[in-house]
PDB file of C-alpha atoms in Angstrom:
ATOM      1  CA  MET A1004       9.852  -2.229   3.804  1.00 52.00           C
ATOM      2  CA  ALA A1005       7.539  -4.313   5.875  1.00 50.00           C
ATOM      3  CA  GLU A1006       6.341  -3.825   9.419  1.00 52.00           C
ATOM      4  CA  ASN A1007       9.986  -4.366   9.411  1.00 49.00           C
ATOM      5  CA  MET A1008      10.217  -1.535   6.933  1.00 50.00           C
ATOM      6  CA  ALA A1009      12.797  -3.621   5.121  1.00 43.00           C
ATOM      7  CA  SER A1010      11.018  -3.115   1.835  1.00 47.00           C
ATOM      8  CA  PRO A1011      11.231  -5.194  -1.301  1.00 51.00           C
ATOM      9  CA  PRO A1012      14.629  -5.972  -2.853  1.00 47.00           C
ATOM     10  CA  ALA A1013      15.918  -3.280  -5.190  1.00 45.00           C
ATOM     11  CA  GLU A1014      14.054  -3.316  -8.488  1.00 48.00           C
ATOM     12  CA  SER A1015      15.396  -2.898 -11.986  1.00 39.00           C
ATOM     13  CA  GLY A1016      13.146   0.121 -12.547  1.00 39.00           C
ATOM     14  CA  LEU A1017      15.220   2.246 -10.150  1.00 44.00           C
ATOM     15  CA  ALA A1018      18.913   2.643  -9.443  1.00 40.00           C
ATOM     16  CA  GLU A1019      20.796  -0.634  -9.158  1.00 38.00           C
ATOM     17  CA  SER A1020      20.833  -0.330  -5.375  1.00 36.00           C
ATOM     18  CA  ASP A1021      17.857  -0.325  -6.254  1.00 37.00           C
ATOM     19  CA  GLU A1022     -10.598 -11.948  14.120  1.00 37.00           C
ATOM     20  CA  ASN A1023     -13.054 -10.994  12.822  1.00 35.00           C
ATOM     21  CA  ILE A1024     -13.626  -7.258  13.172  1.00 35.00           C
ATOM     22  CA  MET A1025     -15.563  -6.929   9.934  1.00 37.00           C
ATOM     23  CA  SER A1026     -18.093  -4.241  10.820  1.00 37.00           C
ATOM     24  CA  ALA A1027     -15.730  -1.348  10.106  1.00 37.00           C
ATOM     25  CA  SER A1028     -15.387  -2.454   6.498  1.00 38.00           C
ATOM     26  CA  THR A1029     -19.009  -2.022   5.514  1.00 41.00           C
ATOM     27  CA  ALA A1030     -19.691   0.462   2.752  1.00 45.00           C
ATOM     28  CA  SER A1031     -21.110   3.018   5.151  1.00 48.00           C
ATOM     29  CA  GLU A1032     -18.158   2.797   7.519  1.00 48.00           C
ATOM     30  CA  LEU A1033     -15.638   3.074   4.701  1.00 46.00           C
ATOM     31  CA  SER A1034     -17.507   6.099   3.389  1.00 51.00           C
ATOM     32  CA  ARG A1035     -17.231   7.671   6.829  1.00 49.00           C
ATOM     33  CA  ILE A1036     -13.523   6.922   6.984  1.00 45.00           C
ATOM     34  CA  PHE A1037     -12.874   8.316   3.500  1.00 46.00           C
ATOM     35  CA  ASN A1038     -14.866  11.464   4.264  1.00 51.00           C
ATOM     36  CA  SER A1039     -13.057  12.056   7.545  1.00 47.00           C
ATOM     37  CA  ALA A1040      -9.735  11.651   5.742  1.00 45.00           C
ATOM     38  CA  GLY A1041     -10.690  14.050   2.980  1.00 45.00           C
ATOM     39  CA  ILE A1042     -10.508  11.341   0.321  1.00 45.00           C
ATOM     40  CA  ILE A1043     -13.146  10.958  -2.372  1.00 44.00           C
ATOM     41  CA  PRO A1044     -13.285   7.357  -3.616  1.00 46.00           C
ATOM     42  CA  GLY A1045     -13.672   6.640  -7.298  1.00 44.00           C
ATOM     43  CA  PRO A1046     -16.619   4.797  -8.875  1.00 41.00           C
ATOM     44  CA  GLY A1047     -17.458   1.673  -6.938  1.00 39.00           C
ATOM     45  CA  GLY A1048     -15.795   2.945  -3.768  1.00 40.00           C
ATOM     46  CA  TYR A1049     -12.183   2.188  -4.690  1.00 41.00           C
ATOM     47  CA  LEU A1050      -9.035   4.130  -5.387  1.00 41.00           C
ATOM     48  CA  SER A1051      -7.162   2.964  -8.444  1.00 43.00           C
ATOM     49  CA  PHE A1052      -4.406   3.966 -10.799  1.00 41.00           C
ATOM     50  CA  ASN A1053      -2.834   2.919 -14.043  1.00 44.00           C
ATOM     51  CA  PRO A1054       0.234   1.050 -12.728  1.00 47.00           C
ATOM     52  CA  ARG A1055       2.560   2.207 -15.459  1.00 46.00           C
ATOM     53  CA  ASP A1056       6.117   3.339 -14.789  1.00 46.00           C
ATOM     54  CA  ASP A1057       7.271   4.453 -18.237  1.00 43.00           C
ATOM     55  CA  ASP A1058       8.392   7.914 -19.238  1.00 42.00           C
ATOM     56  CA  ASP A1059       7.189   7.594 -22.848  1.00 40.00           C
ATOM     57  CA  ASP A1060       3.726   9.192 -22.941  1.00 37.00           C
ATOM     58  CA  GLU A1061       3.008   7.871 -26.416  1.00 36.00           C
ATOM     59  CA  GLU A1062       3.801   4.328 -25.300  1.00 36.00           C
ATOM     60  CA  ASP A1063       1.605   4.843 -22.228  1.00 36.00           C
ATOM     61  CA  GLU A1064      -1.339   5.607 -24.480  1.00 34.00           C
ATOM     62  CA  ASP A1065      -0.707   2.414 -26.419  1.00 35.00           C
ATOM     63  CA  VAL A1066      -0.771   0.173 -23.357  1.00 33.00           C
ATOM     64  CA  ALA A1067      -3.318   1.930 -21.173  1.00 33.00           C
ATOM     65  CA  GLU A1068      -6.170  -0.333 -22.219  1.00 36.00           C
ATOM     66  CA  ASP A1069      -4.265  -3.364 -20.938  1.00 37.00           C
ATOM     67  CA  PHE A1070      -4.678  -2.282 -17.325  1.00 38.00           C
ATOM     68  CA  VAL A1071      -7.811  -2.649 -15.302  1.00 39.00           C
ATOM     69  CA  ALA A1072      -8.927  -0.519 -12.359  1.00 40.00           C
ATOM     70  CA  VAL A1073     -11.730  -2.226 -10.467  1.00 41.00           C
ATOM     71  CA  ASP A1074     -12.967  -3.122  -7.045  1.00 44.00           C
ATOM     72  CA  HIS A1075     -11.357  -6.547  -6.607  1.00 45.00           C
ATOM     73  CA  ASN A1076     -14.338  -7.804  -4.597  1.00 48.00           C
ATOM     74  CA  ASP A1077     -16.518  -7.371  -7.681  1.00 44.00           C
ATOM     75  CA  ALA A1078     -14.004  -8.409 -10.323  1.00 41.00           C
ATOM     76  CA  HIS A1079     -15.387 -11.913 -10.697  1.00 41.00           C
ATOM     77  CA  ASP A1080     -18.741 -10.487 -11.825  1.00 42.00           C
ATOM     78  CA  TYR A1081     -17.371  -8.867 -14.970  1.00 38.00           C
ATOM     79  CA  SER A1082     -16.046 -11.240 -17.582  1.00 38.00           C
ATOM     80  CA  TYR A1083     -14.763  -8.412 -19.761  1.00 38.00           C
ATOM     81  CA  LEU A1084     -12.194  -7.559 -17.108  1.00 44.00           C
ATOM     82  CA  PHE A1085     -10.299 -10.788 -17.753  1.00 44.00           C
ATOM     83  CA  ARG A1086      -8.183  -9.613 -20.637  1.00 49.00           C
ATOM     84  CA  ARG A1087      -6.803 -11.630 -23.492  1.00 50.00           C
ATOM     85  CA  PRO A1088      -3.082 -11.414 -24.341  1.00 52.00           C
ATOM     86  CA  SER A1089      -2.307  -8.327 -26.398  1.00 55.00           C
ATOM     87  CA  ARG A1090      -0.607  -8.711 -29.762  1.00 60.00           C
ATOM     88  CA  GLY A1091       1.887  -6.694 -31.722  1.00 61.00           C
ATOM     89  CA  LYS A1092       3.833  -4.980 -28.947  1.00 68.00           C
ATOM     90  CA  GLN A1093       6.491  -5.896 -26.438  1.00 77.00           C
ATOM     91  CA  ARG A1094       5.223  -6.380 -22.900  1.00 82.00           C
ATOM     92  CA  THR A1095       7.076  -6.043 -19.616  1.00 88.00           C
ATOM     93  CA  PRO A1096       6.932  -8.501 -16.701  1.00 89.00           C
ATOM     94  CA  LEU A1097       4.640  -6.010 -14.957  1.00 87.00           C
ATOM     95  CA  ASP A1098       2.337  -5.899 -17.986  1.00 84.00           C
ATOM     96  CA  GLU A1099       2.019  -9.666 -17.923  1.00 84.00           C
ATOM     97  CA  LEU A1100       0.467  -9.506 -14.453  1.00 87.00           C
ATOM     98  CA  TYR A1101      -2.498  -7.480 -15.788  1.00 85.00           C
ATOM     99  CA  PRO A1102      -2.388  -5.482 -12.560  1.00 88.00           C
ATOM    100  CA  PHE A1103      -4.970  -3.264 -10.941  1.00 89.00           C
ATOM    101  CA  THR A1104      -4.923  -1.455  -7.633  1.00 91.00           C
ATOM    102  CA  SER A1105      -7.405  -1.145  -4.808  1.00 92.00           C
ATOM    103  CA  VAL A1106      -7.658   0.083  -1.258  1.00 95.00           C
ATOM    104  CA  LEU A1107      -7.593  -2.895   1.101  1.00 96.00           C
ATOM    105  CA  THR A1108     -10.053  -3.907   3.846  1.00 95.00           C
ATOM    106  CA  VAL A1109     -10.092  -6.429   6.679  1.00 95.00           C
ATOM    107  CA  GLY A1110     -11.326  -8.887   4.088  1.00 95.00           C
ATOM    108  CA  ASN A1111      -7.744  -8.855   2.747  1.00 96.00           C
ATOM    109  CA  VAL A1112      -6.036  -9.696   6.035  1.00 97.00           C
ATOM    110  CA  GLU A1113      -5.077 -13.225   5.005  1.00 97.00           C
ATOM    111  CA  ASP A1114      -3.853 -11.922   1.624  1.00 96.00           C
ATOM    112  CA  CYS A1115      -1.623  -9.422   3.435  1.00 97.00           C
ATOM    113  CA  VAL A1116      -0.288 -12.083   5.807  1.00 97.00           C
ATOM    114  CA  THR A1117       0.751 -14.111   2.749  1.00 97.00           C
ATOM    115  CA  VAL A1118       2.405 -11.138   1.013  1.00 97.00           C
ATOM    116  CA  GLU A1119       4.266 -10.269   4.230  1.00 97.00           C
ATOM    117  CA  GLU A1120       6.044 -13.625   4.061  1.00 96.00           C
ATOM    118  CA  ALA A1121       8.462 -11.901   1.685  1.00 95.00           C
ATOM    119  CA  PHE A1122      10.251 -10.668   4.817  1.00 94.00           C
ATOM    120  CA  PRO A1123      12.175 -12.446   7.583  1.00 93.00           C
ATOM    121  CA  GLU A1124       9.783 -13.764  10.198  1.00 94.00           C
ATOM    122  CA  HIS A1125      11.038 -11.498  12.981  1.00 92.00           C
ATOM    123  CA  GLU A1126      10.383  -8.425  10.805  1.00 93.00           C
ATOM    124  CA  ARG A1127       6.861  -9.235   9.609  1.00 94.00           C
ATOM    125  CA  ALA A1128       3.726  -7.440  10.702  1.00 94.00           C
ATOM    126  CA  SER A1129       1.479  -9.689  12.768  1.00 94.00           C
ATOM    127  CA  ARG A1130      -1.983 -10.741  11.667  1.00 96.00           C
ATOM    128  CA  GLU A1131      -3.371  -8.694  14.568  1.00 96.00           C
ATOM    129  CA  LYS A1132      -1.692  -5.563  13.247  1.00 96.00           C
ATOM    130  CA  PHE A1133      -3.204  -6.096   9.812  1.00 97.00           C
ATOM    131  CA  VAL A1134      -6.657  -6.490  11.366  1.00 96.00           C
ATOM    132  CA  TYR A1135      -6.166  -3.326  13.428  1.00 95.00           C
ATOM    133  CA  ARG A1136      -4.836  -1.165  10.593  1.00 96.00           C
ATOM    134  CA  LEU A1137      -7.270  -2.372   7.952  1.00 96.00           C
ATOM    135  CA  THR A1138     -10.124  -1.739  10.372  1.00 94.00           C
ATOM    136  CA  LYS A1139      -9.077   1.674  11.651  1.00 93.00           C
ATOM    137  CA  CYS A1140      -7.516   3.260   8.573  1.00 94.00           C
ATOM    138  CA  PRO A1141      -7.999   1.177   5.399  1.00 96.00           C
ATOM    139  CA  GLU A1142      -7.937   4.364   3.336  1.00 95.00           C
ATOM    140  CA  LEU A1143      -4.178   4.513   3.994  1.00 96.00           C
ATOM    141  CA  SER A1144      -3.614   1.120   2.379  1.00 97.00           C
ATOM    142  CA  LEU A1145      -3.109   0.205  -1.252  1.00 96.00           C
ATOM    143  CA  GLY A1146      -2.593  -3.122  -2.976  1.00 96.00           C
ATOM    144  CA  ILE A1147      -1.669  -4.331  -6.439  1.00 94.00           C
ATOM    145  CA  PHE A1148      -3.676  -7.321  -7.607  1.00 94.00           C
ATOM    146  CA  SER A1149      -2.910  -9.555 -10.575  1.00 92.00           C
ATOM    147  CA  LEU A1150      -5.891 -10.214 -12.819  1.00 83.00           C
ATOM    148  CA  PRO A1151      -5.379 -13.464 -14.731  1.00 75.00           C
ATOM    149  CA  ILE A1152      -6.088 -14.015 -18.414  1.00 73.00           C
ATOM    150  CA  LEU A1153      -8.833 -16.558 -18.958  1.00 72.00           C
ATOM    151  CA  ASP A1154     -10.367 -18.442 -21.826  1.00 71.00           C
ATOM    152  CA  ARG A1155     -14.098 -18.004 -22.087  1.00 75.00           C
ATOM    153  CA  ASP A1156     -14.930 -21.391 -20.591  1.00 76.00           C
ATOM    154  CA  GLN A1157     -12.606 -21.155 -17.574  1.00 76.00           C
ATOM    155  CA  PRO A1158     -13.946 -20.374 -14.087  1.00 78.00           C
ATOM    156  CA  LYS A1159     -13.104 -16.883 -12.865  1.00 76.00           C
ATOM    157  CA  PRO A1160     -10.621 -17.006  -9.953  1.00 76.00           C
ATOM    158  CA  ARG A1161     -10.212 -14.419  -7.236  1.00 81.00           C
ATOM    159  CA  PRO A1162      -7.551 -11.839  -8.207  1.00 90.00           C
ATOM    160  CA  GLU A1163      -4.235 -12.334  -6.404  1.00 93.00           C
ATOM    161  CA  LEU A1164      -2.769  -9.677  -4.105  1.00 96.00           C
ATOM    162  CA  ILE A1165       0.892  -9.461  -5.098  1.00 96.00           C
ATOM    163  CA  ALA A1166       2.019  -6.342  -3.205  1.00 97.00           C
ATOM    164  CA  HIS A1167       0.691  -4.081  -0.485  1.00 98.00           C
ATOM    165  CA  ILE A1168       1.288  -0.845   1.371  1.00 98.00           C
ATOM    166  CA  ILE A1169      -0.073  -0.573   4.907  1.00 98.00           C
ATOM    167  CA  ALA A1170       0.135   2.612   6.962  1.00 97.00           C
ATOM    168  CA  THR A1171      -1.276   4.635   9.846  1.00 96.00           C
ATOM    169  CA  ARG A1172      -1.166   8.309  10.787  1.00 95.00           C
ATOM    170  CA  THR A1173       0.842   9.797  13.614  1.00 94.00           C
ATOM    171  CA  SER A1174       1.515  13.254  15.022  1.00 92.00           C
ATOM    172  CA  ALA A1175       5.231  12.449  15.262  1.00 93.00           C
ATOM    173  CA  PRO A1176       7.445  13.609  12.373  1.00 95.00           C
ATOM    174  CA  ARG A1177       9.031  10.146  12.077  1.00 96.00           C
ATOM    175  CA  VAL A1178       7.970   6.541  12.571  1.00 96.00           C
ATOM    176  CA  THR A1179       8.061   5.719  16.276  1.00 94.00           C
ATOM    177  CA  GLU A1180       7.668   2.597  18.390  1.00 94.00           C
ATOM    178  CA  GLU A1181       4.289   3.972  19.510  1.00 93.00           C
ATOM    179  CA  SER A1182       3.051   4.483  15.941  1.00 93.00           C
ATOM    180  CA  MET A1183       3.857   0.849  15.157  1.00 94.00           C
ATOM    181  CA  ALA A1184       2.021  -0.498  18.210  1.00 92.00           C
ATOM    182  CA  ILE A1185      -1.626  -1.430  18.802  1.00 91.00           C
ATOM    183  CA  PRO A1186      -3.737   0.133  21.584  1.00 88.00           C
ATOM    184  CA  GLU A1187      -4.920  -2.477  24.073  1.00 85.00           C
ATOM    185  CA  ASN A1188      -8.512  -1.273  23.935  1.00 82.00           C
ATOM    186  CA  TRP A1189      -8.767  -0.500  20.232  1.00 84.00           C
ATOM    187  CA  GLN A1190     -11.795  -2.760  19.655  1.00 81.00           C
ATOM    188  CA  THR A1191     -13.889  -0.769  22.128  1.00 77.00           C
ATOM    189  CA  ARG A1192     -12.352   2.680  21.836  1.00 70.00           C
ATOM    190  CA  LYS A1193     -14.491   4.687  19.409  1.00 68.00           C
ATOM    191  CA  ARG A1194     -12.032   7.464  18.610  1.00 64.00           C
ATOM    192  CA  SER A1195      -8.447   7.329  17.362  1.00 67.00           C
ATOM    193  CA  LEU A1196      -7.293  10.563  18.936  1.00 62.00           C
ATOM    194  CA  PRO A1197      -5.087  11.115  21.996  1.00 62.00           C
ATOM    195  CA  ASP A1198      -6.761  12.047  25.256  1.00 61.00           C
ATOM    196  CA  ALA A1199      -5.539  15.190  26.996  1.00 59.00           C
ATOM    197  CA  GLU A1200      -3.405  13.248  29.462  1.00 61.00           C
ATOM    198  CA  GLU A1201      -1.770  10.985  26.855  1.00 59.00           C
ATOM    199  CA  LYS A1202       1.790  12.012  26.018  1.00 65.00           C
ATOM    200  CA  ASN A1203       2.790   9.078  23.829  1.00 68.00           C
ATOM    201  CA  TYR A1204      -0.314   7.950  21.978  1.00 79.00           C
ATOM    202  CA  VAL A1205      -0.163   4.380  20.713  1.00 86.00           C
ATOM    203  CA  GLY A1206      -1.317   3.377  17.236  1.00 91.00           C
ATOM    204  CA  HIS A1207      -3.209   5.261  14.526  1.00 93.00           C
ATOM    205  CA  GLU A1208      -4.040   8.951  15.077  1.00 91.00           C
ATOM    206  CA  ASP A1209      -6.911  10.137  12.886  1.00 88.00           C
ATOM    207  CA  GLN A1210      -5.564  13.686  12.573  1.00 88.00           C
ATOM    208  CA  GLY A1211      -1.844  12.956  12.558  1.00 92.00           C
ATOM    209  CA  GLY A1212       0.148  14.972  10.049  1.00 94.00           C
ATOM    210  CA  THR A1213       2.494  12.094   9.181  1.00 97.00           C
ATOM    211  CA  VAL A1214       1.581   8.978   7.230  1.00 98.00           C
ATOM    212  CA  ALA A1215       3.673   6.293   8.932  1.00 97.00           C
ATOM    213  CA  LEU A1216       4.252   3.630   6.298  1.00 98.00           C
ATOM    214  CA  HIS A1217       4.680   0.311   8.082  1.00 96.00           C
ATOM    215  CA  SER A1218       4.755  -2.164   5.232  1.00 95.00           C
ATOM    216  CA  LEU A1219       5.721  -2.156   1.576  1.00 97.00           C
ATOM    217  CA  ALA A1220       5.897  -5.813   0.639  1.00 96.00           C
ATOM    218  CA  VAL A1221       6.005  -7.652  -2.697  1.00 97.00           C
ATOM    219  CA  LYS A1222       5.547 -11.391  -3.121  1.00 96.00           C
ATOM    220  CA  GLU A1223       8.907 -12.986  -3.740  1.00 95.00           C
ATOM    221  CA  GLU A1224       7.959 -14.422  -7.134  1.00 93.00           C
ATOM    222  CA  HIS A1225       6.964 -10.947  -8.370  1.00 94.00           C
ATOM    223  CA  GLN A1226       9.996  -9.001  -7.190  1.00 93.00           C
ATOM    224  CA  HIS A1227      12.317  -7.362  -9.738  1.00 92.00           C
ATOM    225  CA  LYS A1228       9.310  -6.558 -11.954  1.00 92.00           C
ATOM    226  CA  ARG A1229       8.989  -2.902 -10.847  1.00 93.00           C
ATOM    227  CA  VAL A1230       5.933  -3.805  -8.793  1.00 95.00           C
ATOM    228  CA  GLY A1231       7.189  -2.196  -5.578  1.00 94.00           C
ATOM    229  CA  SER A1232       8.403   1.038  -7.150  1.00 94.00           C
ATOM    230  CA  THR A1233       5.237   1.365  -9.222  1.00 94.00           C
ATOM    231  CA  LEU A1234       3.006   0.861  -6.185  1.00 96.00           C
ATOM    232  CA  MET A1235       5.049   3.273  -4.095  1.00 96.00           C
ATOM    233  CA  LYS A1236       4.998   6.024  -6.731  1.00 95.00           C
ATOM    234  CA  SER A1237       1.238   5.729  -7.034  1.00 94.00           C
ATOM    235  CA  TYR A1238       0.814   5.774  -3.259  1.00 96.00           C
ATOM    236  CA  ILE A1239       2.931   8.897  -2.879  1.00 96.00           C
ATOM    237  CA  GLN A1240       0.910  10.691  -5.544  1.00 94.00           C
ATOM    238  CA  ARG A1241      -2.409   9.702  -3.958  1.00 94.00           C
ATOM    239  CA  ILE A1242      -1.423  10.846  -0.473  1.00 95.00           C
ATOM    240  CA  LYS A1243      -0.110  14.112  -1.901  1.00 94.00           C
ATOM    241  CA  GLU A1244      -3.254  14.776  -3.930  1.00 93.00           C
ATOM    242  CA  ALA A1245      -5.523  13.900  -1.001  1.00 93.00           C
ATOM    243  CA  ALA A1246      -3.709  16.581   1.062  1.00 93.00           C
ATOM    244  CA  ILE A1247      -4.294  14.645   4.289  1.00 93.00           C
ATOM    245  CA  ALA A1248      -0.711  14.733   5.572  1.00 96.00           C
ATOM    246  CA  ASP A1249       2.440  16.820   5.580  1.00 96.00           C
ATOM    247  CA  ARG A1250       4.759  13.900   4.930  1.00 97.00           C
ATOM    248  CA  ILE A1251       5.249  10.169   4.549  1.00 98.00           C
ATOM    249  CA  ALA A1252       7.731   8.547   6.920  1.00 98.00           C
ATOM    250  CA  LEU A1253       9.136   5.028   7.011  1.00 98.00           C
ATOM    251  CA  LEU A1254      12.036   2.920   8.247  1.00 97.00           C
ATOM    252  CA  ALA A1255      14.533   1.205   5.964  1.00 96.00           C
ATOM    253  CA  HIS A1256      17.626  -0.925   6.250  1.00 95.00           C
ATOM    254  CA  ASP A1257      20.804   0.578   4.838  1.00 95.00           C
ATOM    255  CA  HIS A1258      20.691  -1.399   1.588  1.00 94.00           C
ATOM    256  CA  MET A1259      17.224  -0.005   0.859  1.00 95.00           C
ATOM    257  CA  VAL A1260      18.116   3.651   1.466  1.00 97.00           C
ATOM    258  CA  PRO A1261      18.974   4.312  -2.225  1.00 97.00           C
ATOM    259  CA  PHE A1262      15.653   2.749  -3.293  1.00 96.00           C
ATOM    260  CA  TYR A1263      13.693   5.256  -1.222  1.00 97.00           C
ATOM    261  CA  GLU A1264      15.985   8.168  -2.034  1.00 98.00           C
ATOM    262  CA  ALA A1265      15.209   7.551  -5.713  1.00 97.00           C
ATOM    263  CA  LEU A1266      11.533   7.978  -4.808  1.00 97.00           C
ATOM    264  CA  GLY A1267      12.146  11.338  -3.120  1.00 97.00           C
ATOM    265  CA  PHE A1268      12.702  10.314   0.498  1.00 98.00           C
ATOM    266  CA  VAL A1269      15.452  11.894   2.598  1.00 98.00           C
ATOM    267  CA  ASN A1270      17.619   9.815   4.917  1.00 98.00           C
ATOM    268  CA  LEU A1271      17.513  11.406   8.378  1.00 97.00           C
ATOM    269  CA  GLY A1272      19.978   8.948   9.875  1.00 97.00           C
ATOM    270  CA  PRO A1273      19.715   5.986  12.257  1.00 97.00           C
ATOM    271  CA  SER A1274      16.299   5.454  13.830  1.00 96.00           C
ATOM    272  CA  ALA A1275      15.641   4.993  17.522  1.00 94.00           C
ATOM    273  CA  CYS A1276      13.152   2.204  16.715  1.00 95.00           C
ATOM    274  CA  THR A1277      14.263  -1.256  17.775  1.00 92.00           C
ATOM    275  CA  PHE A1278      11.530  -3.318  16.101  1.00 91.00           C
ATOM    276  CA  GLY A1279      12.872  -6.552  14.605  1.00 88.00           C
ATOM    277  CA  GLY A1280      16.274  -5.984  16.165  1.00 90.00           C
ATOM    278  CA  GLY A1281      16.756  -2.388  15.042  1.00 90.00           C
ATOM    279  CA  GLY A1282      19.298  -1.219  12.481  1.00 93.00           C
ATOM    280  CA  TRP A1283      16.819   1.071  10.719  1.00 96.00           C
ATOM    281  CA  PHE A1284      17.208   4.470   9.096  1.00 97.00           C
ATOM    282  CA  ASP A1285      14.522   7.152   9.256  1.00 98.00           C
ATOM    283  CA  MET A1286      13.315   8.071   5.775  1.00 98.00           C
ATOM    284  CA  VAL A1287      10.954  11.019   5.248  1.00 98.00           C
ATOM    285  CA  LEU A1288       9.294  12.530   2.188  1.00 98.00           C
ATOM    286  CA  GLU A1289       7.981  16.019   2.920  1.00 97.00           C
ATOM    287  CA  PHE A1290       5.146  17.522   0.886  1.00 95.00           C
ATOM    288  CA  PRO A1291       5.785  21.218   0.211  1.00 89.00           C
ATOM    289  CA  LYS A1292       2.795  23.105   1.586  1.00 80.00           C
ATOM    290  CA  ASP A1293       2.430  25.185  -1.569  1.00 70.00           C
ATOM    291  CA  GLN A1294       2.321  22.003  -3.686  1.00 53.00           C
ATOM    292  CA  ALA A1295       0.326  19.679  -1.445  1.00 44.00           C
ATOM    293  CA  SER A1296      -2.937  20.171  -3.299  1.00 45.00           C
ATOM    294  CA  GLU A1297      -1.557  20.505  -6.835  1.00 48.00           C
TER     295      GLU A1297
END
């Protein structure tokens, strides 16, 4: 799904159907955002996970050391993070990317614009929307980066963003046209809460009970490697554990409905949203209140 909610093509890991607003990304501002959202960042100020999608726990233990969880902005400072090829065991296409995950910031806007090119042009999120969302609610984003293998004498490149999830919060139980839009005065408006007289608030709502997922995109050359499903499973778990929302909602085209159903989403039928020409289905994953914090 992209801003278009179309999502990446079905992956083999599931069923076969399967500018310049930089101030809000300072460490202090991100800390404020995380605190207000009830999220405690890990060491270094990032959220990370072991992007593994296997059911074999013993095999997971064998490969765990091949994955790196770091702040991508600092990755070039640590030579030990650039792993050498492992020997003696079979590796998957996902393994070969040496992936790590990180929350995104406005410093990743151009990366996100590039990843979004996986979708038809009329269904892509605009650069302005990435700037807005990664300024107002970066804690709701997550990206998978590929960390290349280097010989000792090679220069250390910047890790490559290969997939992203971008979202906002809304008080509506489903994704709406308003939740996908950008407030006209967002650069000067200090709060992201509806005023008393506002009936249809536009954009991100700080206290909204629904995480409106606007973009799950995977670079075309890295599709069919279980990147999208792995990222989505991790994102679902993080939002659930953070206990900041009652549900995750998104839009999907009909051919992507089975992909999201396999991840626990329920198809609520055709959506009223007309973005990108319409033809969407409302997909919602509810978090049981008695399990939200487990």
